[in-house]
Structures are given as structure tokens and as C-alpha cells.
Short mmCIF file of C-alpha atoms in Angstrom, two decimals:
data_model
loop_
_atom_site.label_atom_id
_atom_site.label_comp_id
_atom_site.label_asym_id
_atom_site.label_seq_id
_atom_site.Cartn_x
_atom_site.Cartn_y
_atom_site.Cartn_z
CA UNK A 188 -9.04 -17.40 -5.91
CA UNK A 189 -10.26 -13.99 -7.02
CA UNK A 190 -12.18 -13.78 -10.28
CA UNK A 191 -10.19 -11.12 -12.12
CA UNK A 192 -12.48 -11.27 -15.16
CA UNK A 193 -15.31 -9.65 -13.20
CA UNK A 194 -15.71 -6.06 -14.53
CA UNK A 195 -16.33 -4.64 -11.03
CA UNK A 196 -13.13 -6.32 -9.77
CA UNK A 197 -11.14 -4.99 -12.72
CA UNK A 198 -12.52 -1.47 -12.21
CA UNK A 199 -11.80 -1.52 -8.47
CA UNK A 200 -8.30 -2.85 -9.13
CA UNK A 201 -7.68 -0.23 -11.80
CA UNK A 202 -8.99 2.54 -9.50
CA UNK A 203 -6.73 1.34 -6.68
CA UNK A 204 -3.78 1.06 -9.05
CA UNK A 205 -4.44 4.57 -10.39
CA UNK A 206 -4.79 5.99 -6.85
CA UNK A 207 -1.49 4.44 -5.77
CA UNK A 208 0.26 5.51 -8.96
CA UNK A 209 -0.97 9.09 -8.60
CA UNK A 210 0.01 9.14 -4.94
CA UNK A 211 3.53 7.94 -5.72
CA UNK A 212 3.84 10.29 -8.67
CA UNK A 213 2.56 13.22 -6.66
CA UNK A 214 4.83 12.54 -3.71
CA UNK A 215 7.81 11.83 -5.95
CA UNK A 216 7.13 14.88 -8.09
CA UNK A 217 6.43 12.97 -11.31
CA UNK A 218 3.69 14.10 -13.66
CA UNK A 219 0.95 11.48 -13.27
CA UNK A 220 -1.30 12.93 -15.90
CA UNK A 221 -0.47 11.67 -19.35
CA UNK A 222 1.14 8.43 -18.17
CA UNK A 223 -1.85 6.40 -19.30
CA UNK A 224 -1.55 7.98 -22.73
CA UNK A 225 1.91 6.42 -23.10
CA UNK A 226 0.39 2.93 -23.26
CA UNK A 227 0.26 1.43 -26.70
CA UNK A 228 -2.69 -0.54 -27.97
CA UNK A 229 -2.58 -4.12 -26.71
CA UNK A 230 -0.14 -3.25 -23.92
CA UNK A 231 -1.27 -4.38 -20.49
CA UNK A 232 -1.90 -1.81 -17.78
CA UNK A 233 -1.00 -4.20 -14.99
CA UNK A 234 -0.60 -7.88 -14.19
CA UNK A 235 -1.07 -10.20 -11.25
CA UNK A 236 2.27 -11.32 -9.79
CA UNK A 237 1.00 -13.22 -6.73
CA UNK A 238 -2.11 -14.30 -4.89
CA UNK A 239 -2.03 -14.67 -1.10
CA UNK A 240 -5.20 -15.98 0.42
CA UNK A 241 -7.94 -14.17 -1.50
CA UNK A 242 -5.80 -11.10 -2.08
CA UNK A 243 -4.18 -10.25 -5.39
CA UNK A 244 -0.77 -8.57 -5.62
CA UNK A 245 -0.26 -6.59 -8.80
CA UNK A 246 2.95 -5.62 -10.55
CA UNK A 247 1.97 -2.00 -9.89
CA UNK A 248 1.89 -2.75 -6.14
CA UNK A 249 5.52 -3.84 -6.31
CA UNK A 250 6.46 -0.85 -8.48
CA UNK A 251 4.69 1.53 -6.10
CA UNK A 252 6.65 0.15 -3.16
CA UNK A 253 9.89 0.38 -5.17
CA UNK A 254 9.18 4.03 -5.97
CA UNK A 255 8.40 4.81 -2.32
CA UNK A 256 11.58 3.05 -1.23
CA UNK A 257 13.64 5.02 -3.75
CA UNK A 258 12.07 8.24 -2.55
CA UNK A 259 12.86 7.44 1.08
CA UNK A 260 16.44 6.42 0.28
CA UNK A 261 17.76 8.16 -2.85
CA UNK A 262 20.87 5.95 -2.83
CA UNK A 263 18.59 3.05 -3.80
CA UNK A 264 17.25 4.90 -6.85
CA UNK A 265 20.07 3.60 -9.03
CA UNK A 266 19.22 0.02 -7.98
CA UNK A 267 15.48 0.41 -8.49
CA UNK A 268 15.42 -2.32 -11.15
CA UNK A 269 17.45 -4.75 -9.03
CA UNK A 270 15.57 -8.05 -9.08
CA UNK A 271 16.55 -8.85 -5.49
CA UNK A 272 14.99 -5.63 -4.18
CA UNK A 273 11.84 -6.35 -6.17
CA UNK A 274 11.75 -9.91 -4.83
CA UNK A 275 12.08 -8.68 -1.23
CA UNK A 276 9.29 -6.18 -1.74
CA UNK A 277 7.07 -8.87 -3.26
CA UNK A 278 7.85 -11.13 -0.28
CA UNK A 279 6.87 -8.32 2.11
CA UNK A 280 3.62 -7.72 0.21
CA UNK A 281 2.82 -11.44 0.29
CA UNK A 282 3.49 -11.51 4.04
CA UNK A 283 1.15 -8.54 4.55
CA UNK A 284 -1.61 -10.27 2.57
CA UNK A 285 -1.11 -13.50 4.54
CA UNK A 286 -1.38 -11.57 7.81
CA UNK A 287 -4.59 -10.04 6.49
CA UNK A 288 -5.90 -13.52 5.65
CA UNK A 289 -5.10 -14.65 9.20
CA UNK A 290 -6.77 -11.50 10.62
CA UNK A 291 -9.91 -12.31 8.63
CA UNK A 292 -9.77 -15.94 9.75
CA UNK A 293 -9.40 -14.82 13.39
CA UNK A 294 -12.26 -12.31 12.99
CA UNK A 295 -10.07 -9.29 13.74
CA UNK A 296 -12.22 -6.23 13.19
CA UNK A 297 -11.95 -2.46 13.18
CA UNK A 298 -14.86 -0.10 13.66
CA UNK A 299 -16.28 2.15 10.99
CA UNK A 300 -15.25 5.11 13.16
CA UNK A 301 -11.63 3.92 13.20
CA UNK A 302 -11.65 3.48 9.43
CA UNK A 303 -13.25 6.91 8.92
CA UNK A 304 -10.70 8.54 11.21
CA UNK A 305 -7.77 6.97 9.33
CA UNK A 306 -9.29 7.85 5.96
CA UNK A 307 -9.78 11.47 7.01
CA UNK A 308 -6.20 11.60 8.30
CA UNK A 309 -4.89 10.39 4.95
CA UNK A 310 -7.03 12.89 3.05
CA UNK A 311 -5.79 15.71 5.33
CA UNK A 312 -2.23 14.58 4.60
CA UNK A 313 -2.92 14.75 0.87
CA UNK A 314 -4.42 18.23 1.30
CA UNK A 315 -1.22 19.31 3.04
CA UNK A 316 0.90 17.86 0.23
CA UNK A 317 -1.22 19.14 -2.67
CA UNK A 318 -2.70 22.29 -1.19
CA UNK A 319 -6.45 21.70 -1.43
CA UNK A 320 -9.19 19.14 -1.88
CA UNK A 321 -9.85 20.59 -5.32
CA UNK A 322 -6.24 19.81 -6.31
CA UNK A 323 -6.62 16.23 -5.00
CA UNK A 324 -9.71 15.83 -7.17
CA UNK A 325 -7.80 17.15 -10.20
CA UNK A 326 -4.82 14.83 -9.62
CA UNK A 327 -6.89 11.70 -8.99
CA UNK A 328 -9.63 12.49 -11.46
CA UNK A 329 -12.38 11.77 -8.97
CA UNK A 330 -14.29 13.57 -6.25
CA UNK A 331 -13.25 13.44 -2.61
CA UNK A 332 -16.50 11.58 -1.90
CA UNK A 333 -15.52 8.91 -4.43
CA UNK A 334 -11.98 8.68 -3.03
CA UNK A 335 -13.49 8.12 0.42
CA UNK A 336 -15.86 5.47 -0.93
CA UNK A 337 -13.35 3.66 -3.16
CA UNK A 338 -10.49 3.41 -0.67
CA UNK A 339 -12.37 2.75 2.55
CA UNK A 340 -12.00 -1.02 2.12
CA UNK A 341 -8.27 -0.76 1.42
CA UNK A 342 -7.79 1.24 4.62
CA UNK A 343 -9.90 -1.30 6.53
CA UNK A 344 -7.61 -4.07 5.28
CA UNK A 345 -4.50 -2.15 6.33
CA UNK A 346 -5.94 -1.53 9.78
CA UNK A 347 -6.96 -5.17 10.27
CA UNK A 348 -3.44 -6.24 9.32
CA UNK A 349 -1.91 -3.75 11.76
CA UNK A 350 -4.24 -4.89 14.53
CA UNK A 351 -3.36 -8.57 13.92
CA UNK A 352 0.34 -7.73 14.13
CA UNK A 353 -0.21 -5.86 17.39
CA UNK A 354 -2.19 -8.76 18.84
CA UNK A 355 0.48 -11.25 17.78
CA UNK A 356 3.49 -9.34 19.05
CA UNK A 357 2.16 -7.43 22.06
CA UNK A 358 3.26 -10.13 24.49
CA UNK A 359 6.73 -10.54 23.00
CA UNK A 360 9.29 -9.37 25.54
CA UNK A 361 13.00 -9.45 24.64
CA UNK A 362 15.37 -10.78 27.23
CA UNK A 363 18.17 -8.64 28.66
CA UNK A 364 20.65 -10.72 26.65
CA UNK A 365 18.72 -10.07 23.40
CA UNK A 366 18.61 -6.33 24.10
CA UNK A 367 22.37 -6.22 24.75
CA UNK A 368 23.08 -8.30 21.64
CA UNK A 369 20.92 -5.98 19.53
CA UNK A 370 22.61 -2.89 20.96
CA UNK A 371 26.07 -4.35 20.32
CA UNK A 372 25.16 -5.27 16.75
CA UNK A 373 23.68 -1.88 15.85
CA UNK A 374 25.45 0.66 18.07
CA UNK A 375 27.39 2.11 15.10
CA UNK A 376 24.31 2.41 12.90
#
């Protein structure tokens, strides 16, 4: 189990939470600055809702995914507080963390070059969305160098999870019957 009383862990978790929150707020068009000021004294910033392997899932992780889902499908925005949707998102996050744990157990690795390439891609995407690196630094309250440093491990985890999924499912071949059944079920979609 992760020691969440460690100050470095809390700072890294808070930085990750803040990065995700700003990203969602920026993409969704919400003002991210000033949100922290709305907290009252004694009010928690975040809380742990699950632990899968050695990975912690925070309430903000679930809320971030809910916000992204609502942005992708505006019809879901009115159901954003639906407990069932939140439960499904939490289940998906737990599954991702368990796949990561299995990837670590199976020694699935990604190179530093692969991680750097993905990190640079994501930063370029943010530059396109926000207009400049300077604007990214203003929104996130940290330098680009710090963003690169702080989120490199998170990107590595995502990539290891993706690689484990690819390794697991690359040999799965649907039968002709399964393809036809799928087509019949979803042809009107």
C-alpha cells in the first residue's frame, strides 16, 4: 500500500491532480485559476477512493474522467452526477491500474525515447490548444521543464499499460461468426 502521509507523495499527487484539473478546465473552457481559492479551511482537496496494486485512485481522477466524458458527449452532462456513471468510471480506472500492475509484474518496459516522444506530443497538443508554451506555464503555474519532469512517470505508466494491452490482445482473432454477430448487433449504430 502507498504511504500517503509522505510529503513527497502528497506533493506529487497534488501536482498530478492540479495538472489534470487544469487540463480538463482548459479543454472544457472553465476558469481553472481561482478554483483552489473556493476551498474552505478544513475542506479536503482530494481523497483516495480506491487502491489497485500499488496505485492510488483519487476522487479527482474520477471527476476528471467524468468531465472529459461530458465534454465528449454533451448529452451526458445532465447525468454527470449519476452514481452509476461514476461507478463505471471508477471500475475502468481500477482496471487500468490492475493492468499496469500486471505490466510491472511482467516487466513490460518502454524506452526513455518513447516516453519523451509521447510527452513532447502532449505538450505540442497543449500548445495548439492554448497558443504558446508561455500560456501553458501560466495556466499550470509551472515551467515547461517542470511539467516535463513531473509528468514523465505518469506518461510512462500509461504507455506500459497500453503496451500490456497490445501484448495481451494482439493474438485475439474474431471468428467469422463473431464478426457477423457484431455487425448485425451494431449495423444501425
